[in-house]
Amino acid sequence: MAMTADDVVQRCRAALGEHTPVLAVRDVLDDLVSDPGELERAVGPVGEGGITAVYRAEELTILRVAWTPGMAINPHEHRMWAVIGMYGGQEDNAFYRRVPGGLEPAGGREVQSGEVLVLGDDVVHSVANSRREFAVALHVYGGDFFSAERSEWTFGTFEERPRDVEATMRLFDEANARWRAEQ
Ligand SMILES: [Fe+2]
């Protein structure tokens, strides 16, 4: 029987009951991204860049995130653990350390289709898609991603401000318009 979005949700919810939920979720995503075609059929095909909520609850959020080619999202924190399971394209993650007055760069990791990235509660990262294809991933968070208070920082100046979800949505709109115009 074909896997459904509900199967994905149930497997992640079951992982929350394990001894170390974040690692149990990592194992679930390791398995899911090993068959990108089946995962895409379960959560739906990507037509443009954006964030689609697969599941949202107090203790767990599951998003399908598709980064538009050429897009970059400024540094931000989540204040909850996150597990990213790539199943199309590549995410370029850059990491940062908090320092007085801002941030300083602290390395990075390119995550490719079939790979899983675990982020701790206190991680600050930015994400870019430098390829000419959508970067598609399942993002699983150990809390309610949409209601949590958190910060973001401007690229370059690293000035801290409250997370602005509408600004993020505008970034997707602008990137999608640019990408359409290039086609
Ligand atoms: Fe993030």
XYZ file of N, CA and C and ligand atoms in Angstrom:
550
model
N 0.851 -1.199 0.000
C 0.000 0.000 0.000
C 0.887 1.250 0.000
N 0.503 2.235 -0.764
C 1.330 3.442 -0.877
C 1.331 4.225 0.433
N 2.468 4.814 0.749
C 2.587 5.641 1.946
C 1.796 6.941 1.753
N 1.176 7.407 2.840
C 0.430 8.666 2.794
C 1.081 9.683 3.732
N 0.623 10.949 3.614
C 1.119 11.986 4.524
C 0.797 11.609 5.966
N -0.339 10.957 6.171
C -0.710 10.555 7.527
C 0.264 9.507 8.092
N 0.770 8.631 7.227
C 1.775 7.655 7.681
C 3.033 8.383 8.162
N 3.426 9.430 7.427
C 4.605 10.216 7.807
C 4.374 10.835 9.189
N 3.186 11.424 9.378
C 2.847 12.054 10.660
C 2.872 11.017 11.782
N 2.253 9.866 11.550
C 2.182 8.851 12.611
C 3.574 8.351 13.006
N 4.452 8.196 12.027
C 5.807 7.720 12.338
C 6.570 8.758 13.164
N 6.409 10.053 12.821
C 7.090 11.098 13.592
C 6.493 11.213 14.994
N 5.181 11.105 15.089
C 4.530 11.171 16.409
C 4.987 10.015 17.303
N 5.116 8.842 16.713
C 5.575 7.675 17.479
C 7.006 7.908 17.976
N 7.827 8.572 17.160
C 9.222 8.834 17.533
C 9.308 9.721 18.769
N 8.297 10.587 18.962
C 8.302 11.480 20.135
C 8.233 10.702 21.435
N 7.715 9.477 21.381
C 7.601 8.646 22.583
C 8.871 7.870 22.897
N 9.860 7.964 22.029
C 11.121 7.244 22.253
C 11.974 7.973 23.293
N 13.039 7.289 23.740
C 13.885 7.837 24.799
C 14.499 9.182 24.397
N 15.020 9.261 23.169
C 15.605 10.511 22.673
C 14.870 10.868 21.379
N 13.775 11.644 21.506
C 12.903 11.892 20.353
C 13.641 12.415 19.121
N 14.593 13.344 19.322
C 15.247 13.951 18.160
C 16.004 12.894 17.350
N 16.618 11.932 18.052
C 17.355 10.894 17.333
C 16.406 9.883 16.700
N 15.284 9.643 17.360
C 14.279 8.741 16.780
C 13.682 9.361 15.512
N 13.440 10.679 15.539
C 12.939 11.375 14.343
C 13.995 11.317 13.236
N 15.265 11.485 13.629
C 16.334 11.378 12.624
C 16.285 10.020 11.918
N 16.089 8.948 12.706
C 16.029 7.607 12.115
C 14.844 7.487 11.162
N 13.694 8.086 11.540
C 12.512 8.054 10.669
C 12.820 8.765 9.351
N 13.444 9.962 9.458
C 13.730 10.724 8.235
C 14.794 10.032 7.387
N 15.801 9.419 8.046
C 16.801 8.641 7.290
C 16.100 7.627 6.397
N 15.105 6.976 6.965
C 14.373 5.950 6.213
C 13.517 6.593 5.110
N 12.793 7.681 5.453
C 11.886 8.310 4.479
C 12.638 8.857 3.262
N 13.796 9.512 3.486
C 14.494 10.133 2.362
C 15.255 9.113 1.514
N 15.299 7.856 1.974
C 15.951 6.822 1.171
C 15.099 6.466 -0.047
N 13.818 6.889 -0.042
C 12.954 6.667 -1.203
C 12.249 7.987 -1.545
N 12.988 8.910 -2.196
C 12.438 10.253 -2.464
C 11.135 10.223 -3.251
N 11.037 9.285 -4.188
C 9.828 9.213 -5.018
C 8.599 8.911 -4.183
N 8.729 7.959 -3.271
C 7.579 7.584 -2.443
C 7.217 8.723 -1.484
N 8.246 9.396 -0.928
C 7.980 10.512 -0.013
C 7.284 11.649 -0.768
N 7.714 11.910 -1.995
C 7.069 12.964 -2.785
C 5.612 12.611 -3.079
N 5.354 11.358 -3.387
C 3.956 10.968 -3.635
C 3.112 11.157 -2.376
N 3.721 10.899 -1.214
C 2.978 10.999 0.053
C 2.641 12.454 0.400
N 3.603 13.360 0.235
C 3.372 14.749 0.679
C 3.070 15.699 -0.473
N 3.108 15.193 -1.701
C 2.690 15.991 -2.851
C 3.841 16.608 -3.606
N 3.645 16.816 -4.923
C 4.695 17.374 -5.763
C 4.904 18.864 -5.506
N 6.097 19.346 -5.810
C 6.439 20.756 -5.604
C 6.263 21.516 -6.917
N 5.429 22.562 -6.893
C 5.222 23.387 -8.086
C 6.010 24.680 -8.018
N 6.193 25.196 -6.787
C 6.977 26.411 -6.585
C 7.540 26.388 -5.171
N 8.449 27.342 -4.892
C 9.042 27.389 -3.565
C 8.020 27.799 -2.516
N 8.170 27.282 -1.304
C 7.257 27.656 -0.235
C 7.293 26.665 0.910
N 6.508 26.979 1.942
C 6.421 26.144 3.135
C 5.010 25.589 3.227
N 4.895 24.279 3.283
C 3.592 23.636 3.395
C 3.546 22.864 4.711
N 2.561 23.165 5.551
C 2.440 22.452 6.821
C 1.822 21.080 6.578
N 2.540 20.037 6.975
C 2.024 18.672 6.893
C 1.323 18.334 8.207
N 1.859 18.875 9.319
C 1.285 18.607 10.643
C 1.716 19.721 11.582
N 0.792 20.171 12.436
C 1.132 21.209 13.404
C 0.458 20.914 14.731
N 1.272 20.781 15.778
C 0.750 20.585 17.133
C 1.705 21.268 18.107
N 1.299 21.304 19.374
C 2.095 21.944 20.423
C 3.525 21.380 20.475
N 3.639 20.045 20.334
C 4.922 19.383 20.577
C 5.624 18.941 19.291
N 4.994 19.178 18.140
C 5.581 18.675 16.892
C 5.056 19.459 15.691
N 5.965 19.888 14.820
C 5.566 20.508 13.548
C 6.292 19.785 12.427
N 5.567 19.452 11.369
C 6.184 18.832 10.193
C 5.869 19.723 8.995
N 6.917 20.212 8.337
C 6.751 21.080 7.181
C 7.417 20.450 5.965
N 6.814 20.673 4.811
C 7.529 20.407 3.569
C 8.037 21.756 3.091
N 9.359 21.891 2.995
C 9.958 23.163 2.594
C 10.638 22.987 1.236
N 10.268 23.847 0.296
C 10.892 23.829 -1.036
C 11.547 25.190 -1.249
N 12.883 25.214 -1.283
C 13.617 26.457 -1.521
C 13.741 26.666 -3.021
N 13.356 27.843 -3.479
C 13.435 28.195 -4.894
C 14.900 28.361 -5.293
N 15.262 27.955 -6.525
C 16.646 28.162 -6.975
C 17.076 29.620 -6.786
N 18.285 29.810 -6.274
C 18.836 31.147 -6.079
C 18.418 31.813 -4.778
N 17.552 31.147 -4.011
C 17.009 31.760 -2.798
C 17.967 31.600 -1.609
N 17.966 32.612 -0.726
C 18.724 32.508 0.524
C 17.877 33.079 1.652
N 17.814 32.361 2.743
C 17.035 32.812 3.902
C 18.014 33.235 4.993
N 17.789 34.437 5.554
C 18.732 35.049 6.479
C 18.855 34.243 7.784
N 19.921 34.508 8.562
C 20.143 33.748 9.795
C 18.934 33.825 10.736
N 18.615 32.692 11.352
C 17.500 32.632 12.303
C 17.718 31.463 13.245
N 16.968 31.489 14.335
C 17.004 30.384 15.303
C 15.621 29.753 15.335
N 15.511 28.580 15.964
C 14.203 27.923 16.087
C 13.759 27.821 17.546
N 14.739 27.758 18.473
C 14.493 27.540 19.909
C 13.779 26.213 20.173
N 14.026 25.253 19.310
C 13.550 23.879 19.495
C 14.406 23.017 18.558
N 14.530 21.722 18.838
C 15.334 20.902 17.920
C 14.629 20.797 16.572
N 15.435 20.559 15.564
C 14.908 20.409 14.210
C 15.664 19.299 13.505
N 14.959 18.549 12.664
C 15.593 17.530 11.840
C 15.154 17.772 10.399
N 16.148 17.918 9.522
C 15.903 18.250 8.118
C 16.219 17.021 7.276
N 15.254 16.516 6.556
C 15.473 15.356 5.678
C 15.340 15.779 4.222
N 16.492 15.860 3.529
C 16.472 16.310 2.125
C 16.041 15.168 1.217
N 15.138 15.476 0.275
C 14.807 14.443 -0.721
C 14.774 14.996 -2.139
N 15.332 16.195 -2.338
C 15.504 16.747 -3.681
C 16.451 17.927 -3.608
N 17.388 18.016 -4.540
C 18.296 19.160 -4.577
C 19.236 19.198 -3.387
N 19.635 20.403 -3.004
C 20.639 20.578 -1.951
C 20.397 21.870 -1.182
N 20.494 21.798 0.143
C 20.462 22.977 1.022
C 21.884 23.305 1.435
N 22.293 24.578 1.265
C 23.582 25.024 1.804
C 23.305 25.689 3.144
N 23.644 25.005 4.230
C 23.446 25.550 5.575
C 24.713 26.256 6.039
N 24.573 27.493 6.532
C 25.677 28.191 7.193
C 25.294 28.347 8.661
N 26.257 28.129 9.549
C 26.002 28.210 10.989
C 26.690 29.430 11.581
N 26.127 29.909 12.694
C 26.631 31.130 13.337
C 26.677 30.935 14.846
N 27.606 31.688 15.470
C 27.720 31.770 16.922
C 27.213 33.132 17.340
N 26.467 33.180 18.461
C 26.065 34.477 19.011
C 27.286 35.128 19.644
N 27.494 36.402 19.336
C 28.553 37.194 19.982
C 27.914 38.519 20.375
N 28.524 39.265 21.314
C 27.921 40.543 21.711
C 27.670 41.417 20.478
N 26.440 41.885 20.320
C 26.105 42.762 19.212
C 25.757 42.050 17.916
N 25.780 40.708 17.903
C 25.416 40.046 16.647
C 25.809 38.591 16.560
N 26.380 38.225 15.417
C 26.728 36.829 15.145
C 28.110 36.776 14.526
N 28.741 35.611 14.635
C 29.924 35.390 13.810
C 29.793 34.024 13.130
N 30.260 33.926 11.874
C 30.138 32.677 11.121
C 30.831 31.529 11.842
N 30.227 30.347 11.787
C 30.774 29.179 12.479
C 30.612 27.923 11.623
N 31.048 28.029 10.367
C 31.046 26.850 9.505
C 29.749 26.628 8.767
N 29.674 25.504 8.099
C 28.474 25.226 7.328
C 28.416 23.789 6.886
N 27.309 23.428 6.288
C 27.183 22.064 5.757
C 26.228 22.044 4.575
N 26.684 21.446 3.488
C 25.802 21.226 2.340
C 25.076 19.911 2.564
N 23.757 19.958 2.510
C 22.951 18.752 2.737
C 22.293 18.384 1.419
N 22.570 17.167 0.969
C 22.064 16.740 -0.333
C 20.935 15.741 -0.181
N 20.222 15.569 -1.289
C 19.105 14.630 -1.303
C 19.549 13.277 -0.744
N 18.771 12.742 0.191
C 19.104 11.470 0.827
C 19.813 11.641 2.155
N 20.156 12.911 2.509
C 20.869 13.167 3.766
C 19.943 13.830 4.788
N 20.299 13.661 6.064
C 19.509 14.206 7.166
C 20.414 15.054 8.046
N 19.925 16.229 8.439
C 20.679 17.156 9.290
C 19.902 17.362 10.587
N 20.589 17.186 11.728
C 19.978 17.421 13.036
C 20.484 18.749 13.585
N 19.564 19.611 14.018
C 19.923 20.919 14.587
C 19.441 20.991 16.033
N 20.364 21.362 16.953
C 19.992 21.503 18.360
C 19.162 22.756 18.597
N 18.612 22.872 19.822
C 17.713 23.975 20.179
C 18.312 25.366 19.952
N 19.641 25.477 20.139
C 20.251 26.808 20.166
C 20.964 27.161 18.866
N 20.737 26.371 17.823
C 21.419 26.609 16.542
C 20.907 27.885 15.880
N 21.828 28.672 15.311
C 21.470 29.790 14.425
C 22.030 29.436 13.046
N 21.146 29.432 12.044
C 21.628 29.085 10.700
C 20.942 29.928 9.637
N 21.595 29.984 8.462
C 20.956 30.525 7.265
C 20.995 29.412 6.229
N 20.103 29.499 5.255
C 19.991 28.434 4.258
C 19.944 29.058 2.872
N 20.686 28.467 1.943
C 20.655 28.932 0.556
C 20.491 27.740 -0.380
N 19.857 28.011 -1.499
C 19.775 27.024 -2.573
C 20.558 27.583 -3.757
N 21.768 27.073 -3.950
C 22.644 27.610 -4.998
C 22.484 26.846 -6.308
N 21.603 25.848 -6.318
C 21.441 25.040 -7.531
C 20.268 25.526 -8.371
N 20.209 25.033 -9.611
C 19.106 25.419 -10.490
C 18.006 24.372 -10.483
N 17.647 23.916 -9.292
C 16.503 23.014 -9.085
C 15.993 23.299 -7.672
N 14.752 22.941 -7.383
C 14.223 23.161 -6.042
C 14.975 22.299 -5.039
N 15.220 22.864 -3.859
C 15.783 22.094 -2.744
C 14.592 21.711 -1.863
N 14.300 20.428 -1.786
C 13.068 19.994 -1.131
C 13.387 19.124 0.075
N 12.755 19.434 1.205
C 13.043 18.699 2.432
C 11.815 18.623 3.313
N 11.790 17.596 4.145
C 10.849 17.522 5.239
C 11.564 18.108 6.458
N 10.956 19.131 7.085
C 11.524 19.748 8.280
C 10.643 19.352 9.462
N 11.225 18.694 10.436
C 10.469 18.265 11.616
C 11.020 19.011 12.831
N 10.140 19.670 13.593
C 10.533 20.496 14.736
C 9.899 19.948 16.008
N 10.664 20.021 17.109
C 10.170 19.513 18.389
C 9.359 20.539 19.147
N 8.360 21.125 18.505
C 7.480 22.109 19.133
C 6.581 22.718 18.077
N 5.853 23.777 18.469
C 5.007 24.481 17.501
C 5.836 25.563 16.819
N 6.298 25.250 15.623
C 7.200 26.123 14.879
C 6.609 27.519 14.684
N 5.298 27.623 14.528
C 4.685 28.894 14.153
C 4.442 29.830 15.335
N 4.329 29.280 16.548
C 4.000 30.158 17.664
C 5.200 30.520 18.527
N 6.322 29.822 18.341
C 7.479 30.071 19.211
C 8.069 31.460 18.960
N 8.442 32.136 20.037
C 9.170 33.409 19.953
C 10.582 33.115 19.517
N 11.089 33.840 18.538
C 12.488 33.634 18.177
C 13.017 34.818 17.390
N 14.335 34.780 17.164
C 15.007 35.912 16.518
C 15.479 35.557 15.121
N 15.680 36.607 14.331
C 16.390 36.470 13.062
C 17.388 37.609 12.973
N 18.308 37.488 12.041
C 19.383 38.465 11.886
C 19.509 38.847 10.412
N 19.889 40.101 10.184
C 20.116 40.566 8.814
C 21.450 40.013 8.320
N 21.484 39.547 7.062
C 22.755 39.146 6.446
C 23.714 40.329 6.483
N 24.977 40.081 6.788
C 25.990 41.134 6.683
C 26.149 41.929 7.961
N 25.073 42.629 8.387
C 25.200 43.439 9.609
C 24.988 42.591 10.861
N 24.287 41.454 10.705
C 23.957 40.553 11.819
C 23.213 41.262 12.945
N 22.339 42.170 12.555
C 21.494 42.866 13.528
C 20.317 41.959 13.902
N 20.079 41.809 15.225
C 19.040 40.889 15.704
C 17.679 41.575 15.744
N 16.637 40.858 15.359
C 15.258 41.368 15.453
C 14.320 40.187 15.620
N 13.060 40.442 16.033
C 12.117 39.331 16.164
C 11.844 38.702 14.794
N 11.640 37.391 14.778
C 11.365 36.668 13.538
C 10.138 37.263 12.857
N 10.271 37.528 11.551
C 9.189 38.123 10.775
C 8.763 37.108 9.706
N 7.704 36.355 10.027
C 7.282 35.266 9.140
C 6.791 35.819 7.799
N 6.123 36.991 7.840
C 5.628 37.565 6.581
C 6.780 37.964 5.654
N 7.875 38.448 6.244
C 9.043 38.796 5.427
C 9.599 37.542 4.764
N 9.585 36.415 5.510
C 10.055 35.157 4.932
C 9.171 34.745 3.757
N 7.848 34.898 3.926
C 6.928 34.543 2.840
C 7.175 35.423 1.607
N 7.501 36.719 1.855
C 7.809 37.617 0.728
C 9.076 37.164 -0.005
N 10.064 36.647 0.764
C 11.283 36.133 0.129
C 10.945 35.018 -0.855
N 10.024 34.128 -0.437
C 9.592 33.047 -1.336
C 8.901 33.625 -2.571
N 7.993 34.594 -2.364
C 7.260 35.182 -3.497
C 8.216 35.802 -4.510
N 9.189 36.574 -3.978
C 10.145 37.245 -4.865
C 11.006 36.225 -5.613
N 11.457 35.197 -4.888
C 12.312 34.173 -5.512
C 11.512 33.403 -6.567
N 10.253 33.097 -6.271
C 9.423 32.378 -7.251
C 9.210 33.214 -8.507
N 8.979 34.528 -8.331
C 8.765 35.406 -9.483
C 10.026 35.484 -10.336
N 11.201 35.602 -9.667
C 12.470 35.633 -10.409
C 12.682 34.343 -11.186
N 12.399 33.222 -10.519
C 12.637 31.908 -11.143
C 11.696 31.694 -12.334
N 10.439 32.112 -12.187
C 9.485 31.993 -13.304
C 9.950 32.833 -14.495
N 10.433 34.046 -14.190
C 10.858 34.958 -15.257
C 12.053 34.388 -16.029
N 12.866 33.563 -15.337
C 14.055 32.978 -15.989
C 13.710 31.789 -16.869
N 12.514 31.219 -16.688
C 12.197 29.982 -17.411
C 11.799 30.236 -18.852
Fe 15.737 27.104 9.985
